[in-house]
Short mmCIF file of C-alpha atoms and ligand atoms in Angstrom, two decimals:
data_model
loop_
_atom_site.label_atom_id
_atom_site.label_comp_id
_atom_site.label_asym_id
_atom_site.label_seq_id
_atom_site.Cartn_x
_atom_site.Cartn_y
_atom_site.Cartn_z
CA MET W 1 -15.44 -6.86 -13.91
CA ARG W 2 -14.03 -3.97 -11.94
CA ARG W 3 -14.69 -0.45 -13.14
CA LYS W 4 -11.48 1.52 -13.58
CA MET W 5 -10.79 4.64 -11.52
CA ALA W 6 -8.63 7.68 -12.18
CA ALA W 7 -8.32 9.58 -8.92
CA GLY W 8 -6.51 12.84 -8.29
CA ASN W 9 -5.22 14.05 -4.94
CA TRP W 10 -4.59 17.79 -4.92
CA LYS W 11 -3.20 17.58 -1.36
CA MET W 12 -2.86 21.09 0.19
CA ASN W 13 -2.88 22.77 -3.22
CA GLY W 14 -5.50 24.77 -5.03
CA LEU W 15 -7.49 27.96 -4.76
CA LEU W 16 -10.94 28.75 -6.13
CA ALA W 17 -9.37 30.00 -9.35
CA ASP W 18 -7.80 26.59 -9.95
CA LEU W 19 -11.17 24.87 -10.20
CA VAL W 20 -11.16 25.86 -13.87
CA GLN W 21 -9.00 22.74 -14.28
CA LEU W 22 -12.04 20.61 -13.43
CA ASP W 23 -13.97 22.08 -16.35
CA ARG W 24 -11.01 21.33 -18.60
CA ILE W 25 -10.79 17.76 -17.35
CA ALA W 26 -14.52 17.22 -17.78
CA ALA W 27 -14.41 18.70 -21.27
CA THR W 28 -11.28 17.02 -22.58
CA CYS W 29 -11.00 13.66 -20.78
CA PRO W 30 -13.82 11.44 -21.95
CA ALA W 31 -13.81 8.43 -19.62
CA PRO W 32 -16.82 6.22 -20.26
CA ASP W 33 -15.06 3.17 -18.77
CA ALA W 34 -13.61 4.83 -15.68
CA ASP W 35 -14.71 6.71 -12.59
CA LEU W 36 -13.09 10.13 -12.40
CA LEU W 37 -12.50 11.37 -8.87
CA ILE W 38 -10.70 14.53 -7.81
CA CYS W 39 -9.94 14.82 -4.08
CA LEU W 40 -9.67 18.44 -3.06
CA PRO W 41 -8.85 20.49 0.01
CA ALA W 42 -11.98 20.91 2.14
CA SER W 43 -12.27 24.59 1.17
CA LEU W 44 -12.94 23.65 -2.47
CA ILE W 45 -15.31 20.72 -2.10
CA HIS W 46 -18.61 22.56 -2.16
CA PRO W 47 -17.86 24.93 -5.03
CA ALA W 48 -16.29 22.10 -7.00
CA SER W 49 -19.22 19.76 -6.50
CA GLN W 50 -21.55 22.50 -7.71
CA GLN W 51 -19.34 23.20 -10.66
CA VAL W 52 -19.19 19.58 -11.90
CA ARG W 53 -22.74 18.58 -11.04
CA HIS W 54 -23.67 18.08 -14.70
CA SER W 55 -20.64 15.87 -15.41
CA ALA W 56 -19.81 12.35 -14.24
CA MET W 57 -16.79 13.58 -12.30
CA MET W 58 -16.84 12.86 -8.57
CA ILE W 59 -15.39 15.21 -5.97
CA GLY W 60 -13.65 13.80 -2.95
CA ALA W 61 -11.95 14.88 0.26
CA GLN W 62 -8.58 13.89 1.72
CA ASP W 63 -9.48 13.01 5.32
CA CYS W 64 -12.39 12.96 7.75
CA HIS W 65 -12.95 12.58 11.48
CA TRP W 66 -14.43 9.33 12.79
CA ASN W 67 -17.20 11.15 14.65
CA ALA W 68 -20.18 12.69 12.91
CA ALA W 69 -20.10 15.94 14.91
CA GLY W 70 -18.82 17.41 18.16
CA ALA W 71 -15.98 19.21 19.89
CA HIS W 72 -13.11 18.49 17.46
CA THR W 73 -11.67 21.87 16.54
CA GLY W 74 -10.25 21.98 13.05
CA ASP W 75 -11.61 18.61 12.00
CA ILE W 76 -14.29 17.80 9.47
CA SER W 77 -16.70 14.88 9.52
CA ALA W 78 -17.78 12.52 6.77
CA VAL W 79 -21.34 13.80 7.27
CA GLN W 80 -20.14 17.34 6.56
CA LEU W 81 -18.15 16.23 3.52
CA ALA W 82 -21.14 14.42 2.08
CA ASP W 83 -23.28 17.49 2.82
CA ALA W 84 -20.77 19.63 0.89
CA GLY W 85 -21.08 17.34 -2.13
CA ALA W 86 -18.20 14.90 -1.69
CA ALA W 87 -18.65 11.36 -2.98
CA ALA W 88 -15.41 9.92 -1.61
CA VAL W 89 -12.61 10.52 0.85
CA ILE W 90 -8.95 9.47 0.90
CA LEU W 91 -8.04 7.88 4.24
CA GLY W 92 -4.74 6.81 5.73
CA HIS W 93 -2.56 8.58 3.19
CA SER W 94 1.08 8.18 4.19
CA GLU W 95 1.36 11.95 4.66
CA ARG W 96 -1.39 11.74 7.30
CA ARG W 97 0.04 8.60 8.83
CA ALA W 98 3.38 10.46 9.16
CA ASP W 99 2.24 14.03 9.91
CA HIS W 100 -0.68 13.16 12.20
CA GLN W 101 0.40 9.80 13.61
CA GLU W 102 -2.63 8.03 12.15
CA ASP W 103 -2.58 4.30 12.79
CA GLY W 104 -4.65 1.50 11.34
CA ALA W 105 -7.34 1.66 14.02
CA THR W 106 -7.82 5.37 13.35
CA VAL W 107 -8.06 4.83 9.62
CA ARG W 108 -10.54 1.99 10.12
CA ALA W 109 -12.78 4.18 12.31
CA LYS W 110 -12.65 6.91 9.70
CA ALA W 111 -13.50 4.43 6.96
CA GLN W 112 -16.54 3.27 8.94
CA ALA W 113 -17.64 6.89 9.29
CA ALA W 114 -17.16 7.43 5.56
CA GLN W 115 -19.20 4.35 4.76
CA ALA W 116 -21.98 5.47 7.10
CA SER W 117 -22.19 8.74 5.17
CA GLY W 118 -22.23 7.06 1.78
CA LEU W 119 -18.70 8.13 0.88
CA ILE W 120 -16.28 5.83 -0.94
CA ALA W 121 -13.23 5.35 1.30
CA VAL W 122 -9.98 5.34 -0.69
CA ILE W 123 -7.74 3.66 1.88
CA CYS W 124 -3.99 4.05 1.31
CA VAL W 125 -1.25 1.60 2.24
CA GLY W 126 2.45 1.67 1.46
CA GLU W 127 5.90 0.92 2.76
CA THR W 128 8.78 3.29 3.42
CA LEU W 129 12.11 2.83 1.69
CA ALA W 130 13.66 1.52 4.91
CA GLU W 131 10.90 -1.06 5.18
CA ARG W 132 11.39 -2.14 1.57
CA ASP W 133 15.16 -2.34 1.99
CA ALA W 134 14.63 -4.49 5.08
CA GLY W 135 12.50 -6.91 3.04
CA ALA W 136 9.41 -6.04 5.10
CA THR W 137 7.20 -4.64 2.33
CA LEU W 138 4.50 -7.31 2.32
CA ASP W 139 4.46 -7.60 6.12
CA VAL W 140 3.98 -3.84 6.46
CA ILE W 141 1.32 -3.63 3.79
CA GLY W 142 -0.52 -6.68 5.07
CA ALA W 143 -0.64 -5.25 8.56
CA GLN W 144 -1.81 -1.85 7.29
CA LEU W 145 -4.51 -3.46 5.16
CA ASP W 146 -5.79 -5.69 7.96
CA ALA W 147 -5.91 -2.84 10.46
CA SER W 148 -7.26 -0.09 8.20
CA VAL W 149 -10.03 -1.79 6.24
CA PRO W 150 -13.27 -2.29 8.18
CA ASP W 151 -15.05 -5.65 8.29
CA SER W 152 -18.00 -3.92 6.66
CA ALA W 153 -16.03 -3.11 3.49
CA THR W 154 -17.77 -3.70 0.18
CA ALA W 155 -16.61 -3.21 -3.38
CA ASP W 156 -18.84 -0.15 -3.66
CA SER W 157 -17.65 1.50 -0.46
CA VAL W 158 -13.91 0.81 -0.37
CA VAL W 159 -11.02 1.32 -2.80
CA ILE W 160 -7.44 0.45 -1.84
CA ALA W 161 -4.52 2.56 -3.04
CA TYR W 162 -1.01 1.13 -2.92
CA GLU W 163 1.35 4.08 -2.58
CA PRO W 164 4.98 3.25 -1.80
CA VAL W 165 6.09 6.16 0.38
CA TRP W 166 9.41 6.41 -1.45
CA ALA W 167 7.63 6.90 -4.79
CA ILE W 168 5.41 9.78 -3.66
CA GLY W 169 6.44 13.14 -5.04
CA THR W 170 9.91 11.84 -5.80
CA GLY W 171 9.64 11.08 -9.50
CA ARG W 172 10.86 7.63 -8.56
CA ILE W 173 8.34 5.08 -9.71
CA ALA W 174 7.99 1.52 -8.47
CA THR W 175 8.90 -1.04 -11.13
CA THR W 176 6.09 -2.94 -12.76
CA ASP W 177 7.35 -6.09 -11.01
CA GLN W 178 7.17 -4.36 -7.63
CA ILE W 179 3.66 -3.09 -8.35
CA ALA W 180 2.55 -6.51 -9.61
CA GLU W 181 3.86 -8.25 -6.51
CA VAL W 182 2.09 -5.93 -4.09
CA HIS W 183 -1.18 -5.80 -6.02
CA ALA W 184 -1.32 -9.60 -6.29
CA PHE W 185 -0.66 -9.78 -2.54
CA LEU W 186 -3.41 -7.24 -1.79
CA ARG W 187 -5.88 -9.09 -4.00
CA ALA W 188 -5.17 -12.44 -2.37
CA ARG W 189 -5.41 -10.97 1.12
CA LEU W 190 -8.74 -9.27 0.39
CA ILE W 191 -10.18 -12.49 -1.09
CA ASP W 192 -8.93 -14.42 1.90
CA ARG W 193 -10.48 -12.01 4.40
CA PHE W 194 -13.74 -11.25 2.66
CA SER W 195 -14.86 -13.57 -0.16
CA PRO W 196 -13.85 -14.14 -3.77
CA GLN W 197 -16.80 -11.98 -4.71
CA THR W 198 -16.11 -8.99 -2.45
CA GLY W 199 -12.33 -9.34 -2.23
CA GLY W 200 -12.17 -9.83 -5.96
CA ALA W 201 -14.25 -6.76 -6.70
CA ILE W 202 -12.59 -4.15 -4.46
CA ARG W 203 -10.59 -1.86 -6.72
CA LEU W 204 -6.82 -1.51 -6.33
CA LEU W 205 -5.13 1.73 -7.39
CA TYR W 206 -1.41 2.44 -7.69
CA GLY W 207 -0.08 5.83 -6.58
CA GLY W 208 3.36 7.43 -6.52
CA SER W 209 4.81 9.59 -9.29
CA VAL W 210 2.22 8.51 -11.87
CA LYS W 211 2.77 10.77 -14.89
CA PRO W 212 1.59 10.89 -18.51
CA ASP W 213 4.77 9.13 -19.67
CA ASN W 214 4.58 6.15 -17.31
CA ALA W 215 0.82 5.66 -16.90
CA ALA W 216 0.35 3.12 -19.71
CA GLN W 217 2.99 0.74 -18.35
CA ILE W 218 1.44 0.90 -14.88
CA PHE W 219 -2.07 0.25 -16.18
CA ALA W 220 -0.80 -2.85 -18.00
CA VAL W 221 0.12 -4.47 -14.66
CA PRO W 222 -2.35 -7.16 -13.54
CA GLU W 223 -4.68 -6.13 -10.69
CA VAL W 224 -4.08 -2.41 -11.28
CA ASP W 225 -7.53 -0.88 -11.66
CA GLY W 226 -6.38 2.72 -11.88
CA ALA W 227 -4.25 5.34 -10.22
CA LEU W 228 -4.20 7.81 -7.37
CA VAL W 229 -2.34 10.76 -8.84
CA GLY W 230 -0.82 13.62 -6.88
CA GLY W 231 1.15 16.30 -8.72
CA ALA W 232 -0.03 15.29 -12.18
CA SER W 233 -3.69 15.71 -11.18
CA LEU W 234 -3.35 19.47 -10.68
CA THR W 235 -3.79 20.37 -14.34
CA ALA W 236 -5.88 18.91 -17.14
CA ASP W 237 -2.78 18.94 -19.36
CA ASP W 238 -1.12 16.35 -17.12
CA PHE W 239 -4.16 14.46 -15.87
CA CYS W 240 -5.98 13.91 -19.17
CA PRO W 241 -3.23 11.80 -20.79
CA ILE W 242 -3.26 9.60 -17.68
CA VAL W 243 -7.04 9.19 -17.99
CA ALA W 244 -6.61 8.40 -21.69
CA ALA W 245 -4.00 5.74 -20.89
CA LEU W 246 -6.38 4.19 -18.37
CA GLU W 247 -9.23 4.16 -20.88
CA ALA W 248 -6.96 2.48 -23.42
CA SER W 249 -5.75 -0.17 -20.95
CA ARG W 250 -7.09 -3.71 -20.81
CA THR W 251 -10.26 -4.33 -18.87
CA SER W 252 -9.87 -6.36 -15.70
O1 13P B 301 0.54 10.74 -2.88
C1 13P B 301 0.14 10.62 -4.02
C2 13P B 301 -1.28 10.55 -4.33
O2 13P B 301 -2.06 10.37 -3.18
C3 13P B 301 1.10 10.56 -5.15
O3 13P B 301 1.65 11.80 -5.32
P1 13P B 301 2.56 12.10 -6.63
O4 13P B 301 1.76 11.59 -7.81
O5 13P B 301 2.75 13.56 -6.63
O6 13P B 301 3.80 11.31 -6.44
#
């Protein structure tokens, strides 16, 4: 049985004063059946991890370098993130693939670094609208998955997030049929590559315009173990109903 996960991605949003939202989430979103993870800008990771240390909430980052240390101005390593209190890191988000030309090999190296530091790697895959319109969705996602996920992946160290690029920040949500098709494909591909045990236990999140009013229908889709939430993770008022919908959803 896979444990559910409600993950937030604050992206390049948030100042110290906004960390009050974490207290509100911890106080008002009971989630005994789900992991709660909030991925913050690097500047907030240490104070946030201190702030939530008495709750079950995990703090995560949004990227890391593949090296542990060295001459990489402006970068941050998985070792440093773990030292600051992070428990996880998002890797290969489409915004990084687009803005920083990250390819699968880069994401895989970062995921190996994350694993070596004890961080959960939340590895993102997703097609653009042009790729979907061209009928290439599963080819694109299969190639991203194969390239980005290290051979050393385990169910404890890797989570996959399916985020169609055209659904991110657009308010345009994938249909439940579209989500079901991709998640079934991801599950089969992971089982094929790893084993029924490992491939069947790696969690699959959906991301892209997840909101309080559409969360329940997404969590009812087979093979959806939770969500990676952008805009609606910034406040407890938006995030808590999503967590509640996840808690109320069927258990995989
Ligand atoms: O990119 C996302 C999460 O990583 C999704 O963002 P939105 O929920 O704002 O669409």
